[in-house]
Short mmCIF file of C-alpha atoms and ligand atoms in Angstrom, two decimals:
data_model
loop_
_atom_site.label_atom_id
_atom_site.label_comp_id
_atom_site.label_asym_id
_atom_site.label_seq_id
_atom_site.Cartn_x
_atom_site.Cartn_y
_atom_site.Cartn_z
CA MET K 1 25.09 20.73 -7.95
CA ALA K 2 22.24 18.70 -6.51
CA ARG K 3 22.24 14.87 -6.72
CA VAL K 4 19.37 12.42 -7.08
CA ASP K 5 19.31 8.82 -6.45
CA VAL K 6 18.68 6.37 -9.18
CA ILE K 7 18.32 2.60 -9.60
CA ARG K 8 20.28 1.26 -12.54
CA VAL K 9 19.60 -2.39 -13.70
CA LYS K 10 21.29 -4.39 -16.27
CA GLY K 11 18.71 -6.79 -17.72
CA GLY K 12 19.40 -10.59 -18.34
CA ALA K 13 19.95 -12.34 -14.98
CA PRO K 14 17.15 -14.53 -13.46
CA LEU K 15 16.18 -13.66 -10.07
CA ILE K 16 17.08 -16.86 -7.88
CA GLY K 17 17.46 -17.57 -4.06
CA ASP K 18 15.36 -16.58 -0.81
CA VAL K 19 13.76 -13.50 -0.19
CA GLU K 20 12.67 -12.09 3.35
CA VAL K 21 9.54 -10.12 3.46
CA GLY K 22 8.61 -7.75 6.26
CA GLY K 23 5.58 -6.21 7.53
CA ALA K 24 2.70 -4.84 5.19
CA LYS K 25 3.21 -0.99 4.83
CA ASN K 26 -0.62 -0.49 4.52
CA SER K 27 -1.18 -2.34 7.86
CA ALA K 28 1.64 -0.88 9.78
CA LEU K 29 0.67 2.51 9.16
CA LYS K 30 -2.94 2.01 10.25
CA LEU K 31 -1.71 -0.03 13.42
CA MET K 32 0.32 3.06 14.51
CA ALA K 33 -2.88 5.28 14.29
CA VAL K 34 -4.98 2.55 16.16
CA ALA K 35 -2.45 2.98 19.13
CA LEU K 36 -4.17 6.51 19.37
CA LEU K 37 -7.13 4.98 20.83
CA ALA K 38 -5.68 3.96 23.99
CA GLN K 39 -3.58 5.85 26.45
CA GLY K 40 -0.03 4.33 27.37
CA ARG K 41 2.49 2.51 25.54
CA SER K 42 1.60 0.23 22.46
CA VAL K 43 4.11 -1.55 20.53
CA VAL K 44 4.04 -2.42 16.73
CA ASP K 45 6.42 -4.99 15.55
CA ASN K 46 7.40 -6.03 12.19
CA VAL K 47 7.11 -2.60 10.92
CA PRO K 48 8.87 -1.93 7.46
CA ARG K 49 11.88 0.54 7.40
CA ILE K 50 10.48 2.74 4.84
CA THR K 51 9.91 6.33 4.41
CA ASP K 52 6.27 6.24 5.04
CA ILE K 53 6.45 4.78 8.46
CA ALA K 54 8.91 7.46 9.36
CA ILE K 55 6.53 10.22 8.28
CA MET K 56 3.50 8.26 10.33
CA ALA K 57 5.88 8.43 13.41
CA GLU K 58 6.01 12.29 12.93
CA VAL K 59 2.39 12.42 12.35
CA LEU K 60 1.94 10.93 15.81
CA ARG K 61 4.64 12.91 17.44
CA ARG K 62 3.09 16.17 16.28
CA LEU K 63 -0.14 14.61 18.18
CA GLY K 64 1.94 14.62 21.38
CA CYS K 65 2.80 10.95 21.30
CA GLN K 66 6.24 9.85 22.03
CA VAL K 67 7.52 7.46 19.24
CA THR K 68 10.55 5.38 18.54
CA LEU K 69 11.46 3.41 15.56
CA GLU K 70 13.98 0.72 16.14
CA GLY K 71 14.74 -2.66 14.61
CA GLY K 72 11.31 -3.06 12.84
CA ARG K 73 9.61 -1.93 16.29
CA ALA K 74 7.46 1.14 16.60
CA THR K 75 6.93 1.99 20.26
CA ILE K 76 4.28 4.53 20.74
CA ASP K 77 3.28 6.27 24.04
CA VAL K 78 0.19 8.05 23.64
CA PRO K 79 -0.89 10.84 26.14
CA ALA K 80 -4.14 10.81 28.00
CA GLU K 81 -5.05 13.91 25.88
CA PRO K 82 -3.51 13.87 22.18
CA GLY K 83 -3.58 16.76 19.83
CA SER K 84 -6.02 16.96 17.13
CA GLU K 85 -4.32 18.22 14.04
CA ALA K 86 -2.68 16.76 11.17
CA ASP K 87 -1.44 19.45 9.17
CA TYR K 88 -0.82 19.74 5.41
CA ASP K 89 2.97 19.49 5.37
CA LEU K 90 2.62 15.94 6.44
CA VAL K 91 -0.52 14.63 4.88
CA ARG K 92 0.35 15.86 1.43
CA ARG K 93 3.62 13.61 1.79
CA LEU K 94 1.61 10.47 3.41
CA ARG K 95 -1.79 10.48 2.26
CA ALA K 96 -2.45 7.83 4.70
CA SER K 97 -2.10 10.03 7.74
CA ILE K 98 -5.95 10.57 6.99
CA CYS K 99 -6.39 7.61 8.99
CA VAL K 100 -5.88 9.54 12.25
CA LEU K 101 -9.42 11.07 11.48
CA GLY K 102 -11.35 8.05 12.96
CA PRO K 103 -9.52 7.31 16.11
CA LEU K 104 -8.84 11.06 17.13
CA LEU K 105 -12.67 11.76 16.66
CA ALA K 106 -13.52 8.85 18.66
CA ARG K 107 -11.04 9.87 21.66
CA THR K 108 -11.02 13.53 21.57
CA GLY K 109 -14.21 14.63 19.81
CA TYR K 110 -12.53 17.00 17.71
CA VAL K 111 -10.08 16.62 14.86
CA ARG K 112 -8.77 18.80 11.97
CA VAL K 113 -6.81 16.91 9.08
CA ALA K 114 -5.58 18.48 5.99
CA LEU K 115 -7.11 17.06 2.77
CA PRO K 116 -4.41 15.06 0.92
CA GLY K 117 -5.59 16.27 -2.77
CA GLY K 118 -4.84 13.97 -5.51
CA ASP K 119 -1.90 11.90 -6.47
CA MET K 120 -0.36 10.20 -9.56
CA ILE K 121 -2.47 7.32 -9.34
CA GLY K 122 -5.73 8.91 -9.29
CA SER K 123 -8.27 11.63 -7.63
CA ARG K 124 -8.96 9.57 -4.50
CA GLY K 125 -11.92 11.04 -2.77
CA LEU K 126 -12.79 11.04 0.80
CA ASP K 127 -16.48 11.09 0.43
CA MET K 128 -17.34 7.78 2.19
CA HIS K 129 -15.06 8.51 5.31
CA VAL K 130 -16.96 11.87 5.75
CA SER K 131 -20.52 10.50 5.19
CA GLY K 132 -19.86 7.32 7.50
CA LEU K 133 -18.79 9.52 10.32
CA ALA K 134 -21.49 11.95 9.79
CA ARG K 135 -23.81 8.86 10.21
CA MET K 136 -22.22 8.55 13.41
CA GLY K 137 -23.29 11.84 14.65
CA ALA K 138 -20.28 13.79 13.72
CA ASP K 139 -20.41 17.44 12.50
CA ILE K 140 -18.16 17.78 9.54
CA SER K 141 -17.18 20.44 7.70
CA GLY K 142 -14.19 21.77 5.34
CA GLU K 143 -12.18 25.00 5.23
CA HIS K 144 -8.84 26.15 4.02
CA GLY K 145 -7.97 22.93 2.71
CA TYR K 146 -8.79 20.78 5.95
CA VAL K 147 -11.71 18.49 7.05
CA ILE K 148 -12.94 19.54 10.41
CA ALA K 149 -14.88 16.86 12.52
CA SER K 150 -16.48 17.37 15.72
CA ALA K 151 -18.62 15.30 18.05
CA PRO K 152 -18.55 17.02 21.57
CA HIS K 153 -20.97 14.45 23.17
CA GLY K 154 -19.21 11.32 21.42
CA LEU K 155 -20.16 9.35 18.28
CA ARG K 156 -23.02 7.00 18.07
CA GLY K 157 -23.12 3.51 16.66
CA SER K 158 -25.10 3.56 13.21
CA LYS K 159 -25.52 1.55 10.18
CA ILE K 160 -23.47 2.31 7.40
CA TRP K 161 -23.40 1.15 3.67
CA LEU K 162 -20.46 1.98 1.82
CA ASP K 163 -20.89 2.63 -2.03
CA PHE K 164 -17.47 0.82 -2.64
CA PRO K 165 -15.49 -1.28 -0.40
CA SER K 166 -12.92 1.50 0.28
CA VAL K 167 -9.88 0.26 2.53
CA GLY K 168 -9.34 3.59 3.94
CA ALA K 169 -13.04 4.54 4.67
CA THR K 170 -13.45 0.85 6.28
CA GLU K 171 -10.51 1.64 8.53
CA ASN K 172 -11.44 5.19 9.42
CA LEU K 173 -15.15 4.17 10.40
CA LEU K 174 -13.72 0.93 12.06
CA MET K 175 -11.36 3.07 14.41
CA ALA K 176 -14.26 5.62 15.09
CA ALA K 177 -16.77 2.88 15.85
CA VAL K 178 -15.02 0.91 18.46
CA ARG K 179 -15.48 3.84 20.88
CA ALA K 180 -18.73 4.86 19.71
CA LYS K 181 -21.88 4.31 21.88
CA GLY K 182 -23.69 1.26 20.85
CA VAL K 183 -23.52 -0.80 17.63
CA THR K 184 -22.01 0.12 14.28
CA GLU K 185 -22.62 -1.93 11.22
CA ILE K 186 -20.39 -1.45 8.28
CA ASP K 187 -21.85 -3.12 4.98
CA ASN K 188 -19.87 -3.51 1.98
CA ALA K 189 -16.65 -3.23 4.12
CA ALA K 190 -13.16 -3.94 2.67
CA ARG K 191 -11.79 -7.43 3.31
CA GLU K 192 -8.33 -6.77 2.77
CA PRO K 193 -5.91 -8.86 5.21
CA GLU K 194 -4.51 -5.56 6.62
CA ILE K 195 -8.43 -4.93 7.72
CA VAL K 196 -8.36 -7.99 9.49
CA ASP K 197 -4.91 -7.25 11.07
CA ILE K 198 -6.38 -3.85 12.27
CA CYS K 199 -9.50 -5.78 13.79
CA GLU K 200 -7.23 -8.19 15.55
CA MET K 201 -5.32 -5.70 17.16
CA LEU K 202 -8.30 -3.63 18.16
CA THR K 203 -9.89 -6.83 19.49
CA ASP K 204 -6.64 -7.24 21.57
CA MET K 205 -7.05 -3.88 23.08
CA GLY K 206 -10.50 -4.62 24.12
CA ALA K 207 -12.67 -3.78 21.24
CA GLN K 208 -15.79 -5.96 20.16
CA ILE K 209 -15.69 -6.63 16.28
CA ASP K 210 -17.69 -9.18 14.60
CA GLY K 211 -17.12 -10.15 11.08
CA ALA K 212 -13.59 -9.28 10.30
CA GLY K 213 -12.35 -10.33 6.79
CA THR K 214 -16.09 -10.23 5.51
CA SER K 215 -18.19 -7.62 3.92
CA THR K 216 -20.07 -6.84 7.02
CA LEU K 217 -18.47 -5.41 10.24
CA THR K 218 -20.42 -5.35 13.44
CA ILE K 219 -18.89 -3.09 15.99
CA GLU K 220 -19.99 -2.64 19.66
CA GLY K 221 -18.49 0.30 21.17
CA VAL K 222 -16.79 0.21 24.46
CA ASP K 223 -15.86 2.89 26.90
CA GLU K 224 -12.08 2.17 26.95
CA LEU K 225 -9.37 0.39 25.24
CA HIS K 226 -6.02 -0.65 26.70
CA PRO K 227 -2.57 -0.37 24.96
CA VAL K 228 -1.20 -4.10 23.31
CA ARG K 229 1.59 -5.25 21.55
CA HIS K 230 0.93 -6.39 17.97
CA THR K 231 2.93 -8.01 15.17
CA THR K 232 2.25 -6.59 11.79
CA VAL K 233 0.74 -9.25 8.81
CA GLY K 234 3.46 -9.71 6.03
CA ASP K 235 3.25 -7.54 2.93
CA ARG K 236 1.42 -9.22 0.35
CA ILE K 237 2.19 -6.65 -2.21
CA VAL K 238 5.93 -6.80 -1.85
CA GLY K 239 5.61 -10.66 -1.84
CA GLY K 240 3.52 -10.50 -4.99
CA THR K 241 6.18 -8.14 -6.54
CA TRP K 242 8.85 -10.72 -6.01
CA ALA K 243 6.67 -13.18 -7.50
CA PHE K 244 6.05 -11.39 -10.52
CA GLY K 245 9.64 -10.53 -10.98
CA THR K 246 10.56 -14.09 -10.69
CA VAL K 247 8.28 -15.08 -13.51
CA MET K 248 9.09 -12.51 -15.68
CA THR K 249 12.99 -13.24 -15.33
CA ARG K 250 12.30 -17.02 -15.52
CA GLY K 251 13.95 -17.63 -11.99
CA ASP K 252 13.01 -19.51 -8.97
CA VAL K 253 12.61 -17.85 -5.70
CA THR K 254 11.33 -18.68 -2.43
CA ILE K 255 9.57 -15.80 -0.63
CA HIS K 256 9.25 -15.98 3.10
CA GLY K 257 6.99 -13.77 5.54
CA VAL K 258 4.05 -13.66 3.40
CA ARG K 259 1.17 -16.09 3.46
CA PRO K 260 0.34 -17.37 -0.08
CA GLU K 261 -3.48 -17.71 0.57
CA PHE K 262 -3.40 -13.72 0.68
CA LEU K 263 -2.34 -13.65 -2.87
CA ASP K 264 -4.44 -16.68 -4.18
CA ILE K 265 -5.76 -14.85 -7.42
CA ALA K 266 -2.33 -13.24 -8.17
CA LEU K 267 -0.50 -16.68 -7.97
CA ASP K 268 -3.26 -18.68 -9.88
CA LYS K 269 -2.53 -16.06 -12.84
CA LEU K 270 1.38 -16.82 -12.52
CA VAL K 271 0.47 -20.74 -12.82
CA THR K 272 -1.64 -19.53 -15.61
CA ALA K 273 1.12 -18.03 -17.33
CA GLY K 274 3.17 -21.13 -16.88
CA ALA K 275 4.83 -21.04 -13.52
CA GLU K 276 5.18 -23.61 -10.98
CA VAL K 277 4.22 -22.08 -7.33
CA THR K 278 4.58 -24.18 -4.20
CA PRO K 279 2.74 -22.84 -1.18
CA GLY K 280 4.35 -23.11 2.34
CA ASP K 281 3.88 -22.00 5.80
CA ASN K 282 3.98 -18.31 5.51
CA ALA K 283 6.32 -18.71 2.39
CA PHE K 284 5.91 -19.76 -1.15
CA ARG K 285 8.08 -20.75 -4.12
CA VAL K 286 8.02 -19.67 -7.52
CA ARG K 287 9.66 -21.02 -10.44
CA MET K 288 9.61 -20.48 -14.24
CA GLU K 289 11.44 -22.17 -17.11
CA ASP K 290 10.11 -21.02 -20.10
CA ARG K 291 8.94 -17.73 -21.56
CA PRO K 292 5.49 -16.82 -19.78
CA LYS K 293 2.23 -16.84 -21.44
CA ALA K 294 -0.08 -14.13 -21.78
CA VAL K 295 -2.75 -13.73 -19.25
CA ASP K 296 -5.73 -11.45 -18.82
CA ILE K 297 -5.95 -9.65 -15.44
CA VAL K 298 -8.39 -7.54 -13.69
CA THR K 299 -8.18 -5.70 -10.67
CA LEU K 300 -10.80 -5.66 -8.15
CA PRO K 301 -10.98 -4.95 -4.02
CA TYR K 302 -9.67 -7.99 -2.11
CA PRO K 303 -10.01 -11.07 -2.61
CA GLY K 304 -9.68 -9.61 -6.38
CA PHE K 305 -6.38 -9.17 -8.02
CA ALA K 306 -4.64 -6.19 -5.99
CA THR K 307 -4.55 -3.01 -7.90
CA ASP K 308 -1.09 -2.45 -6.22
CA LEU K 309 0.27 -5.42 -8.40
CA LEU K 310 -0.87 -3.72 -11.68
CA PRO K 311 2.16 -2.64 -12.74
CA MET K 312 3.86 -5.90 -12.34
CA ALA K 313 1.04 -7.46 -14.24
CA LEU K 314 1.84 -5.19 -17.19
CA GLY K 315 5.56 -6.02 -16.79
CA LEU K 316 4.48 -9.77 -17.51
CA ALA K 317 2.24 -9.14 -20.24
CA SER K 318 5.04 -6.97 -21.65
CA VAL K 319 7.47 -10.08 -22.14
CA ALA K 320 4.81 -12.83 -22.31
CA GLU K 321 4.00 -14.88 -25.53
CA GLY K 322 0.77 -13.42 -26.90
CA ALA K 323 -1.83 -10.52 -26.09
CA SER K 324 -2.91 -9.92 -22.61
CA LEU K 325 -5.93 -7.71 -21.74
CA VAL K 326 -5.28 -5.91 -18.42
CA THR K 327 -8.13 -4.02 -16.71
CA GLU K 328 -7.91 -1.57 -13.69
CA ASN K 329 -10.89 -0.97 -11.62
CA ILE K 330 -9.72 0.93 -8.46
CA PHE K 331 -7.48 3.93 -9.63
CA ASP K 332 -8.20 6.29 -12.54
CA GLY K 333 -4.47 7.22 -12.89
CA ARG K 334 -3.06 3.65 -12.45
CA PHE K 335 -1.90 3.73 -16.06
CA MET K 336 0.23 6.96 -15.78
CA PHE K 337 3.11 4.97 -15.72
CA VAL K 338 2.55 2.99 -19.27
CA ASN K 339 4.23 5.60 -21.13
CA GLU K 340 7.49 4.74 -19.07
CA MET K 341 6.77 1.05 -20.05
CA VAL K 342 6.59 2.25 -23.72
CA ARG K 343 10.03 3.71 -23.43
CA LEU K 344 11.46 0.12 -22.40
CA GLY K 345 9.95 -0.96 -25.61
CA ALA K 346 6.87 -2.47 -24.29
CA ASP K 347 3.87 -2.59 -26.69
CA ILE K 348 1.05 -1.37 -24.45
CA ARG K 349 -2.16 0.60 -25.73
CA THR K 350 -4.48 1.83 -23.28
CA ASP K 351 -8.28 2.93 -23.73
CA GLY K 352 -9.93 3.93 -20.53
CA HIS K 353 -9.44 1.40 -17.87
CA HIS K 354 -8.21 -1.21 -20.31
CA ALA K 355 -4.80 -1.99 -21.55
CA VAL K 356 -3.86 -4.31 -24.42
CA VAL K 357 -0.60 -5.68 -24.30
CA ASN K 358 1.45 -7.46 -26.97
CA GLY K 359 4.27 -9.35 -25.45
CA ARG K 360 7.77 -9.16 -26.67
CA HIS K 361 10.55 -11.45 -26.37
CA ARG K 362 12.71 -8.74 -24.69
CA LEU K 363 12.44 -5.03 -23.55
CA SER K 364 15.00 -2.54 -24.20
CA GLY K 365 16.79 -0.69 -21.38
CA ALA K 366 16.21 3.01 -21.22
CA PRO K 367 16.18 6.05 -18.62
CA VAL K 368 12.51 6.05 -16.94
CA ARG K 369 11.18 7.65 -14.25
CA ALA K 370 9.03 5.98 -11.13
CA THR K 371 5.52 7.73 -10.95
CA ASP K 372 4.55 6.02 -7.83
CA ILE K 373 5.48 3.38 -5.40
CA ARG K 374 4.53 0.39 -7.39
CA ALA K 375 5.25 1.89 -10.63
CA GLY K 376 8.59 2.28 -9.54
CA ALA K 377 9.04 -1.47 -8.57
CA GLY K 378 7.51 -2.59 -11.89
CA LEU K 379 9.79 -0.50 -13.89
CA VAL K 380 12.64 -2.08 -12.01
CA MET K 381 11.23 -5.58 -12.66
CA ALA K 382 10.71 -4.66 -16.37
CA GLY K 383 14.45 -3.47 -16.41
CA LEU K 384 15.38 -7.06 -15.35
CA CYS K 385 13.96 -8.25 -18.72
CA ALA K 386 15.55 -5.35 -21.03
CA ASP K 387 18.72 -5.68 -23.09
CA GLY K 388 21.25 -3.22 -21.79
CA VAL K 389 20.75 -0.61 -18.90
CA THR K 390 17.70 0.93 -17.57
CA GLU K 391 17.78 3.71 -15.12
CA VAL K 392 14.93 4.42 -12.94
CA ALA K 393 14.80 7.90 -11.66
CA GLU K 394 12.75 9.12 -8.92
CA VAL K 395 13.32 6.26 -6.55
CA HIS K 396 11.92 7.91 -3.43
CA HIS K 397 8.73 6.57 -4.38
CA ILE K 398 9.96 3.15 -4.07
CA ASP K 399 11.58 3.88 -0.86
CA ARG K 400 8.25 4.33 0.56
CA GLY K 401 7.13 1.00 0.04
CA TYR K 402 9.94 -1.45 -0.53
CA PRO K 403 12.77 -1.61 2.21
CA ASP K 404 16.21 -3.04 1.22
CA PHE K 405 14.79 -3.37 -2.41
CA VAL K 406 18.28 -2.93 -4.26
CA ALA K 407 19.98 -5.19 -1.46
CA ASP K 408 17.27 -7.80 -2.08
CA LEU K 409 17.54 -7.60 -5.84
CA ALA K 410 21.49 -8.11 -5.76
CA LYS K 411 21.03 -11.01 -3.34
CA LEU K 412 18.77 -12.53 -5.87
CA GLY K 413 21.53 -12.29 -8.49
CA ALA K 414 20.07 -9.19 -10.41
CA ASP K 415 22.89 -6.83 -11.56
CA VAL K 416 21.72 -3.71 -9.82
CA GLU K 417 22.98 -0.71 -8.21
CA ARG K 418 21.74 2.45 -6.51
CA ALA K 419 23.67 5.50 -7.59
CA ASP K 420 23.39 9.20 -7.18
CA VAL K 421 23.76 11.27 -10.18
CA PRO K 422 23.81 15.02 -10.69
CA GLU K 423 20.41 16.48 -11.11
CA PRO K 424 20.64 18.96 -14.37
CA SER K 425 19.83 22.50 -13.82
CA TYR K 426 19.09 24.89 -16.51
CA ASP K 427 19.66 28.24 -14.85
CA PHE K 428 19.26 31.36 -17.23
N1 EPU G 501 -12.83 6.44 -2.77
C1 EPU G 501 -13.76 7.47 -2.94
N2 EPU G 501 -14.24 7.95 -1.84
C2 EPU G 501 -13.80 7.45 -0.63
C3 EPU G 501 -12.57 6.53 -0.44
C4 EPU G 501 -12.19 5.93 -1.57
O1 EPU G 501 -14.09 7.77 -4.12
O2 EPU G 501 -14.38 8.06 0.43
C5 EPU G 501 -12.08 5.72 -4.29
C6 EPU G 501 -10.82 6.15 -4.42
O3 EPU G 501 -10.77 7.41 -5.18
C7 EPU G 501 -10.35 5.13 -5.28
C8 EPU G 501 -11.12 3.83 -4.37
O4 EPU G 501 -12.10 4.37 -3.85
O5 EPU G 501 -10.59 5.14 -6.54
C9 EPU G 501 -10.21 3.04 -3.74
O6 EPU G 501 -9.97 3.78 -2.57
P1 EPU G 501 -9.49 2.97 -1.12
O7 EPU G 501 -9.99 3.79 -0.23
O8 EPU G 501 -10.08 1.47 -1.19
O9 EPU G 501 -8.00 3.00 -1.14
P2 EPU G 501 -7.00 3.80 0.04
O10 EPU G 501 -7.56 3.43 1.34
O11 EPU G 501 -6.82 5.19 -0.51
C10 EPU G 501 -5.28 1.73 0.10
C11 EPU G 501 -3.87 1.58 0.04
C12 EPU G 501 -3.46 1.86 -1.33
C13 EPU G 501 -4.25 0.61 -2.08
C14 EPU G 501 -5.74 0.70 -1.93
C15 EPU G 501 -6.62 -0.28 -2.79
C16 EPU G 501 -3.15 2.30 1.99
C17 EPU G 501 -2.17 3.50 2.73
N3 EPU G 501 -3.19 2.51 0.73
O12 EPU G 501 -5.72 3.09 -0.61
O13 EPU G 501 -2.18 1.21 -1.46
O14 EPU G 501 -3.77 0.64 -3.51
O15 EPU G 501 -6.08 0.77 -0.76
O16 EPU G 501 -6.20 -1.68 -2.25
O17 EPU G 501 -3.49 1.64 2.56
C18 EPU G 501 0.10 1.41 -2.19
O18 EPU G 501 0.20 1.05 -1.20
O19 EPU G 501 1.00 1.85 -3.24
C19 EPU G 501 -1.29 2.14 -2.47
C20 EPU G 501 -1.30 2.96 -3.19
#
């Protein structure tokens, strides 16, 4: 009989102690794609040990790179002529593999990447990636589930206005522009710390970029980039997950490896809820004694409250004193997991992109199912505040973004285990 992994958590214990957070998934994945822009060996350090990184390594291998992943380091040897195709088999497992579009087009003048399709948090279009590259002179078509882009005579710098500060589109256009002829200006660009990280690696490689971390990126294309060694920025979403878990369980945790200023709004919300937050150098301490108070939260592109912390915000609201209004502005399917929270006894009602949450003293343990990475982590945190046992299934989602999650939880005092259980089959 087939077996599947679950995370089983028994609620009650506060999270107490110290936790180390590694490099940001959403930076490391793109830094690996950045390596494609220069022939030779690039090294990316502080890479998290998660499934998504292993899939990205496979994407690069199929493009002709040699990639080793060892001890939090990705070593990537890029050939003189990398391949040009990312197939559906990989892209459907790792949507982020779409980020090879820009660098490959810039380097080889031709690229064919599978369309990732929708996923559990929403429809997630690619129109801004495509129209931006078209403005830079690429010829783009779509057929048989692939986007095909060519620019046989190279890309040319141009002015691009994004309708929305899309993280992925900003990254793809940035990675294309660094090797285009002339100057590209990306307006309404995303400002996430992960974008700044990518800009820093590109600059070390010889790229000319102005405005990293602002809404206007100005990039002067260069003919050649050289390989470098780069250390990934800490994962603010993993850090934020620990911070919310600490407040929900009324614990005391020092989170290392994340700069607190990257979580300014999230930490301010925790303070409003009654927590004590002490910022340190690439670390911060979160302490909570009483029951959290309700806070209203609105997700927005950085520096706004991160959509990836929305499940934790709903978890906090579910056990807070009072009613919270939580608004999601980035992904149309982000509330998909609310039904799982309701199974844990949470009082949440949604209408479009708003959720009204009436906090309860305690939740009530039940079997639930992770629907995406962040929902999975949020459900485990909610399970820490529930009476009895919560069993979270489909933990492969959590493995995509949280290295050593169960071991870290146990170290912080949670009553938690990972178990494999038989998968029911209903043959007839
Ligand atoms: N969008 C479009 N057209 C485009 C591009 C985006 O309509 O051409 C829409 C999307 O459909 C979505 C919104 O714009 O509704 C935001 O998309 P964005 O491009 O900013 O997000 P992304 O690059 O697809 C990254 C992270 C997400 C994170 C978001 C927002 C990676 C691999 N993924 O996605 O992380 O939620 O930015 O911060 O970097 C996660 O780690 O769990 C995760 C989902």
